[in-house]
Tab-separated table of C-alpha atoms in Angstrom:
chain	number	residue	atom	x	y	z
A	1	GLY	CA	-8.686	11.125	-3.910
A	2	GLU	CA	-6.703	8.588	-6.261
A	3	ASN	CA	-7.881	5.130	-6.848
A	4	VAL	CA	-6.167	2.052	-8.374
A	5	GLU	CA	-7.864	-0.908	-9.525
A	6	GLN	CA	-5.924	-4.079	-9.961
A	7	HIS	CA	-6.851	-7.325	-11.892
A	8	PRO	CA	-6.722	-10.459	-11.576
A	9	SER	CA	-6.801	-10.861	-8.090
A	10	THR	CA	-5.440	-14.242	-8.220
A	11	LEU	CA	-3.173	-15.812	-11.578
A	12	SER	CA	-2.020	-19.339	-11.864
A	13	VAL	CA	0.169	-20.313	-14.625
A	14	GLN	CA	2.446	-23.020	-15.541
A	15	GLU	CA	6.268	-22.494	-15.275
A	16	GLY	CA	7.695	-20.928	-18.587
A	17	ASP	CA	4.064	-19.372	-19.292
A	18	SER	CA	4.061	-15.419	-19.404
A	19	ALA	CA	1.995	-13.571	-16.857
A	20	VAL	CA	0.118	-10.282	-17.097
A	21	ILE	CA	-1.462	-8.321	-14.347
A	22	LYS	CA	-3.008	-4.861	-15.377
A	23	CYS	CA	-3.885	-1.700	-13.113
A	24	THR	CA	-6.069	1.368	-13.877
A	25	TYR	CA	-5.594	4.674	-12.137
A	26	SER	CA	-8.129	7.822	-11.409
A	27	ASP	CA	-5.850	10.724	-10.946
A	28	SER	CA	-4.283	12.355	-14.141
A	29	ALA	CA	-1.735	13.825	-12.233
A	30	SER	CA	0.137	10.473	-11.260
A	31	ASN	CA	3.307	10.390	-13.256
A	32	TYR	CA	4.985	7.318	-11.167
A	33	PHE	CA	4.036	3.887	-11.437
A	34	PRO	CA	6.005	1.127	-9.621
A	35	TRP	CA	5.231	-2.309	-9.178
A	36	TYR	CA	6.184	-4.068	-6.057
A	37	LYS	CA	6.697	-7.978	-4.951
A	38	GLN	CA	5.540	-8.918	-1.507
A	39	GLU	CA	6.589	-12.364	-0.151
A	40	LEU	CA	4.933	-14.069	2.798
A	41	GLY	CA	5.765	-12.267	5.748
A	42	LYS	CA	8.029	-9.861	4.020
A	43	GLY	CA	7.698	-6.404	3.178
A	44	PRO	CA	7.089	-5.055	-0.339
A	45	GLN	CA	10.107	-5.364	-2.643
A	46	LEU	CA	10.561	-2.846	-5.918
A	47	ILE	CA	10.476	-4.649	-8.886
A	48	ILE	CA	10.356	-2.231	-11.821
A	49	ASP	CA	8.826	1.164	-12.175
A	50	ILE	CA	8.098	3.496	-15.022
A	51	ARG	CA	7.448	7.105	-15.466
A	52	SER	CA	4.594	8.765	-17.460
A	53	ASN	CA	7.235	10.059	-20.046
A	54	VAL	CA	8.273	6.682	-21.145
A	55	GLY	CA	5.583	4.012	-22.334
A	56	GLU	CA	7.287	0.554	-21.580
A	57	LYS	CA	10.519	-0.344	-19.653
A	58	LYS	CA	11.882	-3.984	-19.673
A	59	ASP	CA	14.208	-5.341	-17.101
A	60	GLN	CA	15.062	-9.207	-18.053
A	61	ARG	CA	12.012	-11.509	-18.018
A	62	ILE	CA	9.834	-8.144	-16.388
A	63	ALA	CA	8.364	-5.518	-18.661
A	64	VAL	CA	5.936	-2.403	-17.695
A	65	THR	CA	3.751	-0.707	-20.376
A	66	LEU	CA	2.094	2.597	-19.679
A	67	ASN	CA	-0.700	4.010	-21.499
A	68	LYS	CA	-1.382	7.483	-20.017
A	69	THR	CA	-4.785	7.947	-22.281
A	70	ALA	CA	-6.485	5.294	-20.977
A	71	LYS	CA	-4.666	5.887	-17.652
A	72	HIS	CA	-3.864	1.970	-17.713
A	73	PHE	CA	-0.366	0.351	-16.932
A	74	SER	CA	0.512	-3.330	-16.926
A	75	LEU	CA	2.970	-5.943	-15.385
A	76	HIS	CA	4.303	-8.331	-17.954
A	77	ILE	CA	6.695	-11.486	-16.880
A	78	THR	CA	7.768	-13.930	-19.052
A	79	GLU	CA	9.296	-17.576	-19.013
A	80	THR	CA	7.759	-17.674	-15.200
A	81	GLN	CA	9.461	-19.607	-12.673
A	82	PRO	CA	8.149	-21.142	-9.260
A	83	GLU	CA	9.973	-18.300	-7.678
A	84	ASP	CA	7.933	-15.845	-9.126
A	85	SER	CA	5.378	-17.029	-7.042
A	86	ALA	CA	4.014	-14.002	-4.756
A	87	VAL	CA	1.532	-11.006	-4.349
A	88	TYR	CA	2.229	-8.434	-6.907
A	89	PHE	CA	0.985	-4.767	-6.313
A	90	CYS	CA	0.691	-2.162	-8.370
A	91	ALA	CA	0.867	1.525	-7.098
A	92	SER	CA	0.362	5.037	-8.324
A	93	GLY	CA	1.783	8.263	-7.132
A	94	ASP	CA	3.967	11.567	-8.160
A	95	THR	CA	7.950	11.565	-8.791
A	96	GLY	CA	8.442	13.621	-5.620
A	97	PHE	CA	6.821	10.430	-4.208
A	98	GLN	CA	5.117	12.140	-1.406
A	99	LYS	CA	2.833	8.746	-1.363
A	100	LEU	CA	1.987	5.968	-3.178
A	101	VAL	CA	-1.516	4.514	-3.552
A	102	PHE	CA	-1.719	0.737	-4.152
A	103	GLY	CA	-3.955	-1.527	-5.828
A	104	THR	CA	-5.159	-4.461	-4.081
A	105	GLY	CA	-2.796	-7.210	-5.472
A	106	THR	CA	-2.803	-10.004	-7.548
A	107	ARG	CA	-1.381	-13.473	-5.890
A	108	LEU	CA	0.509	-15.292	-8.664
A	109	LEU	CA	1.193	-18.819	-8.414
A	110	VAL	CA	3.701	-20.532	-10.887
A	111	SER	CA	3.371	-24.584	-10.934
A	112	PRO	CA	6.241	-26.327	-12.062
B	1	ASP	CA	23.767	-0.808	4.780
B	2	THR	CA	21.231	-3.605	6.160
B	3	GLY	CA	18.119	-2.097	4.532
B	4	VAL	CA	15.053	-0.697	6.471
B	5	SER	CA	14.988	-2.084	10.086
B	6	GLN	CA	11.349	-2.411	11.862
B	7	ASN	CA	11.243	-3.460	15.580
B	8	PRO	CA	9.112	-5.398	17.024
B	9	ARG	CA	8.472	-7.823	14.064
B	10	HIS	CA	5.074	-9.027	16.135
B	11	LYS	CA	3.139	-7.357	18.852
B	12	ILE	CA	0.219	-8.981	20.489
B	13	THR	CA	-1.666	-6.252	22.886
B	14	LYS	CA	-4.848	-6.014	24.720
B	15	ARG	CA	-7.549	-3.931	23.576
B	16	GLY	CA	-7.038	-0.445	25.320
B	17	GLN	CA	-3.120	-0.702	25.554
B	18	ASN	CA	-0.726	1.825	23.984
B	19	VAL	CA	2.101	0.154	21.365
B	20	THR	CA	4.921	2.015	19.942
B	21	PHE	CA	7.160	0.511	16.842
B	22	ARG	CA	10.100	1.790	15.567
B	23	CYS	CA	11.699	2.202	12.183
B	24	ASP	CA	15.093	2.570	11.062
B	25	PRO	CA	15.481	3.639	7.731
B	26	ILE	CA	18.444	3.472	5.299
B	27	SER	CA	21.442	5.856	7.096
B	28	GLU	CA	21.466	8.382	4.186
B	29	HIS	CA	17.671	8.308	2.992
B	30	ASN	CA	16.152	11.891	4.256
B	31	ARG	CA	12.614	10.622	3.434
B	32	LEU	CA	10.689	8.085	5.326
B	33	TYR	CA	6.966	6.733	5.124
B	34	TRP	CA	4.553	4.822	7.203
B	35	TYR	CA	2.186	2.630	5.544
B	36	ARG	CA	-0.600	0.520	6.922
B	37	GLN	CA	-1.679	-2.906	5.118
B	38	THR	CA	-4.532	-5.383	6.270
B	39	LEU	CA	-5.018	-8.837	5.077
B	40	GLY	CA	-5.550	-8.789	1.735
B	41	GLN	CA	-5.274	-5.510	0.904
B	42	GLY	CA	-2.410	-3.215	-0.414
B	43	PRO	CA	-0.571	-0.681	1.757
B	44	GLU	CA	-2.261	2.452	2.441
B	45	PHE	CA	-0.517	5.818	3.072
B	46	LEU	CA	-0.414	7.149	6.715
B	47	THR	CA	2.130	9.820	6.941
B	48	TYR	CA	5.718	10.874	5.781
B	49	PHE	CA	8.741	12.857	6.890
B	50	GLN	CA	11.683	14.752	5.142
B	51	ASN	CA	14.343	14.607	7.898
B	52	GLU	CA	12.473	15.508	10.945
B	53	ALA	CA	9.381	17.134	9.414
B	54	GLN	CA	6.270	15.528	9.422
B	55	LEU	CA	4.881	16.745	5.658
B	56	GLU	CA	1.751	15.092	5.247
B	57	LYS	CA	-0.571	12.792	7.070
B	58	SER	CA	-3.534	10.783	5.961
B	59	ARG	CA	-6.991	10.978	7.326
B	60	LEU	CA	-6.426	7.140	8.231
B	61	LEU	CA	-4.353	8.679	10.953
B	62	SER	CA	-6.705	9.543	13.651
B	63	ASP	CA	-6.068	11.465	17.021
B	64	ARG	CA	-5.069	7.855	18.731
B	65	PHE	CA	-1.688	7.695	16.301
B	66	SER	CA	1.179	9.587	16.392
B	67	ALA	CA	4.741	9.528	14.575
B	68	GLU	CA	7.854	11.293	15.524
B	69	ARG	CA	11.343	11.374	13.719
B	70	PRO	CA	12.916	13.699	16.315
B	71	LYS	CA	16.441	13.713	14.641
B	72	GLY	CA	15.909	13.130	11.320
B	73	SER	CA	17.202	9.333	11.519
B	74	PHE	CA	14.889	6.696	13.261
B	75	SER	CA	10.870	7.284	13.423
B	76	THR	CA	8.465	5.933	15.822
B	77	LEU	CA	4.759	5.195	15.523
B	78	GLU	CA	2.367	4.969	18.469
B	79	ILE	CA	-0.977	4.138	18.804
B	80	GLN	CA	-2.923	4.804	22.017
B	81	ARG	CA	-5.843	2.977	23.412
B	82	THR	CA	-5.535	0.430	20.725
B	83	GLU	CA	-8.590	-1.423	19.023
B	84	GLN	CA	-9.245	-4.342	17.228
B	85	GLY	CA	-9.497	-2.602	14.208
B	86	ASP	CA	-5.865	-1.271	14.494
B	87	SER	CA	-5.019	-4.923	13.808
B	88	ALA	CA	-2.780	-4.742	10.719
B	89	MET	CA	1.197	-4.670	9.511
B	90	TYR	CA	2.679	-1.408	9.705
B	91	LEU	CA	5.065	-0.772	6.970
B	92	CYS	CA	8.207	1.577	7.258
B	93	ALA	CA	9.860	3.070	3.846
B	94	SER	CA	12.360	5.254	3.283
B	95	SER	CA	13.881	7.106	0.191
B	96	LEU	CA	16.170	9.771	-0.803
B	97	ALA	CA	14.657	13.227	-1.404
B	98	GLY	CA	14.484	13.648	-5.007
B	99	ASP	CA	14.713	10.028	-5.610
B	100	THR	CA	11.594	8.095	-6.189
B	101	GLU	CA	12.566	4.225	-4.970
B	102	ALA	CA	11.119	3.697	-1.702
B	103	PHE	CA	12.723	0.856	-0.004
B	104	PHE	CA	10.290	-0.991	2.349
B	105	GLY	CA	11.183	-3.008	6.096
B	106	GLN	CA	9.849	-6.081	6.820
B	107	GLY	CA	7.069	-4.561	8.913
B	108	THR	CA	5.522	-5.171	12.056
B	109	ARG	CA	2.807	-7.182	12.458
B	110	LEU	CA	0.244	-5.591	15.146
B	111	THR	CA	-2.461	-8.171	16.633
B	112	VAL	CA	-5.010	-6.226	19.113
B	113	VAL	CA	-6.840	-8.712	21.295
């Protein structure tokens, strides 16, 4: 079955720095790649997603890139702020969203 | 619209007891999903419904687990004869059929003692 690997498991940055989280998927049939932010005690919240017909997508300080050939996708957060501190999960699936396979998460800590 | 609602938020039960969780999706959403999340891990897919039909079940969903969505609105997840390994956060999500964005609820944290 599909497997999603996510790195790093923890990431500490200073406020204003950029943060990059990387994921690799195994199923070449996957065509939908969302990123979720999860704060303590809350459910995951979708922050950005990308489909396989697009190589990059940006939304203000957040961007996602996809390399289908290498089966890699990455989350880029610029000008990080303390409120960006949370656990971030990548996931892969299909555009019918029958199910998502999640990575193991990255704990991002942004220090003031 | 208050989003996806899950109840209870927390449940502590003794091993061997049965528990039931409820999920109320966003009202116009046809699809409803259950996931399980253990500490330090990402959510794992359990099952999903389109309207009242249960269309896919993970092999993680043992015979002790049953999910229903009788009228295509709210859903329940029941765990019979709970085991300590069932301790986890149970997450519900919903989406429009044909739309990929899924909205998650706050989850129900189950602790089996």
